[in-house]
Amino acid sequence: MLNAIERVLLTEEQIQSRVAELRNTLAAEYEGKNPILIGVLKGAIPFFRDITLKMPIPCNYDFVCASSYAAGTQSAGTVTLLKDTAMDLRGRHVVVLEDILDTGYTLDFLKAHLLQKEPASLKLCVLLDKPERRRVDIEADYVGFTIPNVFVVGYGLDYMEYYRNFPFVGVLKPEIYSK
Ligand code: XMP
Ligand code: MG
């Protein structure tokens, strides 16, 4: 498994320390607002876990599942909602937690979809932002790390459903996906 990694981009320590900062930022911003934190399955699972664990303010959990990658490393551009929210978002403060903002197709789609449910507010919090690859006009409200245009795996991010279990974010060897 580990020999599929060309180099580590973000170590476990770097991720954990930045995630703690983001947790504190969210806690300060959403104090008294009882936000609903919505994780985007499956890639956001470790990020969602680490942001929410030790969150010092009351919050609710919910999850959606969206898919934009047919297979491989290129976004298909069309997003499918595989699982919708289970909670009533009307009048609530919502924060979407996602692993990465890349082309933007996924979060653009999810944002429009969730806004139809009339939340009081909706913000996007991503661990990684890859602005070079953006295809639609969308920005996240909270960003963990801005990264260059390289395909990364680990800490929830996958290639062909593998490598999500690494505690770090690493650059996948190009020969893995050019095979
Ligand atoms: P878009 O392009 O819609 O991408 O903003 C969001 C989704 O695409 C996946 N994605 C990646 N997965 N390494 C990955 O393992 C990457 O470098 C990468 N870039 C995008 C990811 O699932 C995200 O939810
Ligand atoms: Mg994802």
Coordinates of C-alpha atoms and ligand atoms in Angstrom, one line a residue:
M1 CA 0.0 0.0 0.0
L2 CA 2.6 2.6 1.2
N3 CA 4.7 2.0 -1.9
A4 CA 2.0 3.6 -4.0
I5 CA 2.9 6.9 -2.5
E6 CA 5.4 9.2 -4.2
R7 CA 5.7 11.6 -1.3
V8 CA 3.8 12.7 1.8
L9 CA 2.2 16.1 1.2
L10 CA 0.7 16.6 4.7
T11 CA 1.8 14.6 7.7
E12 CA -0.6 13.3 10.3
E13 CA 0.7 16.0 12.7
Q14 CA 0.1 18.8 10.2
I15 CA -3.4 17.6 9.5
Q16 CA -4.3 17.2 13.2
S17 CA -3.0 20.6 14.2
R18 CA -4.8 22.4 11.3
V19 CA -8.0 20.5 12.0
A20 CA -7.9 21.6 15.6
E21 CA -7.6 25.2 14.4
L22 CA -10.6 24.8 12.1
R23 CA -12.6 23.2 15.0
N24 CA -11.8 26.3 17.2
T25 CA -12.8 28.6 14.3
L26 CA -16.1 26.8 13.8
A27 CA -16.8 26.7 17.5
A28 CA -16.3 30.4 17.9
E29 CA -18.4 31.2 14.8
Y30 CA -21.3 28.9 15.7
E31 CA -21.5 29.4 19.4
G32 CA -25.2 29.6 20.3
K33 CA -26.3 28.5 16.8
N34 CA -26.5 24.7 17.3
P35 CA -25.3 24.0 13.7
I36 CA -25.9 20.9 11.7
L37 CA -22.6 19.6 10.4
I38 CA -23.1 17.6 7.2
G39 CA -20.3 15.2 6.2
V40 CA -20.0 14.2 2.5
L41 CA -19.5 10.5 2.3
K42 CA -17.2 8.8 2.0
G43 CA -14.1 11.0 1.6
A44 CA -14.9 13.3 4.5
I45 CA -15.2 10.6 7.2
P46 CA -11.8 11.1 8.9
F47 CA -12.1 14.9 8.6
F48 CA -15.6 14.9 9.9
R49 CA -14.6 12.7 12.8
D50 CA -11.6 14.8 13.8
I51 CA -13.5 18.1 13.4
T52 CA -16.5 17.0 15.4
L53 CA -14.7 15.0 18.2
K54 CA -13.9 17.5 21.0
M55 CA -16.2 20.1 19.3
P56 CA -17.0 22.3 22.4
I57 CA -20.4 23.5 21.2
P58 CA -23.7 21.7 20.7
C59 CA -24.1 20.4 17.1
N60 CA -26.0 17.9 15.1
Y61 CA -24.6 15.4 12.6
D62 CA -25.9 14.5 9.2
F63 CA -24.5 13.0 6.1
V64 CA -24.9 13.1 2.3
C65 CA -23.3 11.0 -0.3
A66 CA -22.5 12.4 -3.7
S67 CA -20.5 10.9 -6.5
S68 CA -18.8 12.8 -9.4
Y69 CA -15.9 10.5 -10.3
A70 CA -16.9 7.8 -12.6
A71 CA -13.6 6.0 -11.9
G72 CA -10.0 7.1 -11.8
T73 CA -8.7 10.6 -11.3
Q74 CA -10.9 12.8 -13.6
S75 CA -14.2 14.3 -12.4
A76 CA -17.1 13.3 -14.6
G77 CA -18.8 16.8 -14.2
T78 CA -22.2 15.3 -13.5
V79 CA -22.9 14.7 -9.9
T80 CA -25.2 12.1 -8.5
L81 CA -26.8 12.3 -5.1
L82 CA -26.6 8.8 -3.6
K83 CA -27.9 9.7 -0.2
D84 CA -29.7 12.9 0.9
T85 CA -29.9 14.5 4.4
A86 CA -32.1 12.9 7.0
M87 CA -32.8 16.1 9.0
D88 CA -35.0 19.2 8.4
L89 CA -32.6 22.0 7.5
R90 CA -35.2 24.7 7.4
G91 CA -34.0 27.7 9.5
R92 CA -30.9 25.9 10.7
H93 CA -27.2 26.8 10.4
V94 CA -25.5 24.3 8.2
V95 CA -21.8 23.6 7.7
V96 CA -20.9 21.1 4.9
L97 CA -17.6 19.2 5.7
E98 CA -15.9 17.8 2.6
D99 CA -12.4 16.3 1.9
I100 CA -11.5 18.4 -1.1
L101 CA -12.7 21.2 -3.4
D102 CA -11.3 20.4 -6.8
T103 CA -13.2 21.2 -10.0
G104 CA -16.0 22.4 -7.7
Y105 CA -18.7 20.3 -9.4
T106 CA -19.5 18.3 -6.3
L107 CA -19.9 21.2 -3.8
D108 CA -21.6 23.4 -6.4
F109 CA -24.2 20.7 -6.8
L110 CA -24.5 20.0 -3.1
K111 CA -24.8 23.7 -2.2
A112 CA -27.6 24.3 -4.6
H113 CA -29.4 21.1 -3.5
L114 CA -29.1 22.0 0.2
L115 CA -30.1 25.6 -0.3
Q116 CA -33.4 24.4 -1.6
K117 CA -34.1 23.1 1.9
E118 CA -34.0 26.7 3.2
P119 CA -31.3 26.7 5.9
A120 CA -30.7 29.9 7.8
S121 CA -27.1 29.8 6.6
L122 CA -24.9 27.4 4.6
K123 CA -21.1 27.3 4.7
L124 CA -18.5 25.0 3.2
C125 CA -15.6 23.7 5.1
V126 CA -13.0 21.6 3.2
L127 CA -9.8 20.0 4.3
L128 CA -8.1 20.6 0.9
D129 CA -8.5 23.2 -1.8
K130 CA -7.0 22.6 -5.3
P131 CA -7.9 26.0 -6.9
E132 CA -5.9 25.3 -10.1
R133 CA -8.4 22.8 -11.2
R134 CA -11.6 24.8 -10.6
R135 CA -14.2 24.5 -13.4
V136 CA -17.1 26.3 -11.6
D137 CA -17.2 29.6 -9.7
I138 CA -17.2 28.3 -6.1
E139 CA -15.1 28.9 -3.0
A140 CA -15.1 27.3 0.4
D141 CA -15.7 29.4 3.5
Y142 CA -13.1 27.4 5.6
V143 CA -10.1 25.7 4.0
G144 CA -7.6 23.5 5.8
F145 CA -4.8 23.5 3.2
T146 CA -4.5 24.9 -0.3
I147 CA -2.6 22.3 -2.4
P148 CA -1.1 22.2 -5.9
N149 CA -2.5 20.3 -8.8
V150 CA -1.5 16.8 -7.8
F151 CA -3.7 13.8 -7.2
V152 CA -3.7 13.0 -3.5
V153 CA -4.9 10.1 -1.4
G154 CA -5.2 9.3 2.2
Y155 CA -7.1 10.7 5.2
G156 CA -10.4 9.7 3.4
L157 CA -9.3 10.4 -0.1
D158 CA -9.2 7.5 -2.4
Y159 CA -8.0 6.2 -5.7
M160 CA -10.4 3.4 -6.9
E161 CA -11.7 3.2 -3.3
Y162 CA -8.2 2.4 -1.8
Y163 CA -5.8 4.4 0.3
R164 CA -8.6 6.2 2.4
N165 CA -7.1 4.6 5.6
F166 CA -3.8 6.4 5.5
P167 CA -3.5 9.0 8.4
F168 CA -1.6 11.4 6.1
V169 CA -2.3 12.9 2.7
G170 CA 0.2 11.7 0.0
V171 CA 0.8 12.1 -3.7
L172 CA 0.0 9.0 -5.6
K173 CA 2.7 7.7 -7.9
P174 CA 1.5 8.6 -11.4
E175 CA 2.3 5.1 -12.6
I176 CA -0.5 3.8 -10.4
Y177 CA -3.2 5.6 -12.3
S178 CA -1.6 5.6 -15.7
K179 CA -1.5 1.8 -15.8
Ligands
XMP1 P1 -14.8 18.1 -7.5 O1 -13.9 17.9 -8.7 O2 -16.2 17.8 -7.7 O3 -14.2 16.9 -6.6 O4 -14.6 19.4 -6.7 C1 -14.7 16.6 -5.4 C2 -14.5 15.1 -5.2 O5 -13.6 14.5 -6.1 C3 -12.7 13.7 -5.4 N1 -11.3 14.2 -5.6 C4 -10.2 13.6 -5.3 N2 -10.0 12.4 -4.7 N3 -7.7 12.8 -4.7 C5 -8.8 12.0 -4.4 O6 -8.6 11.0 -3.8 C6 -7.8 14.0 -5.3 O7 -6.8 14.6 -5.6 C7 -9.1 14.4 -5.6 N4 -9.6 15.5 -6.2 C8 -10.9 15.3 -6.2 C9 -13.1 13.7 -4.0 O8 -13.8 12.6 -3.7 C10 -14.0 14.9 -3.8 O9 -15.1 14.6 -3.0
MG2 MG -15.5 12.9 -1.9

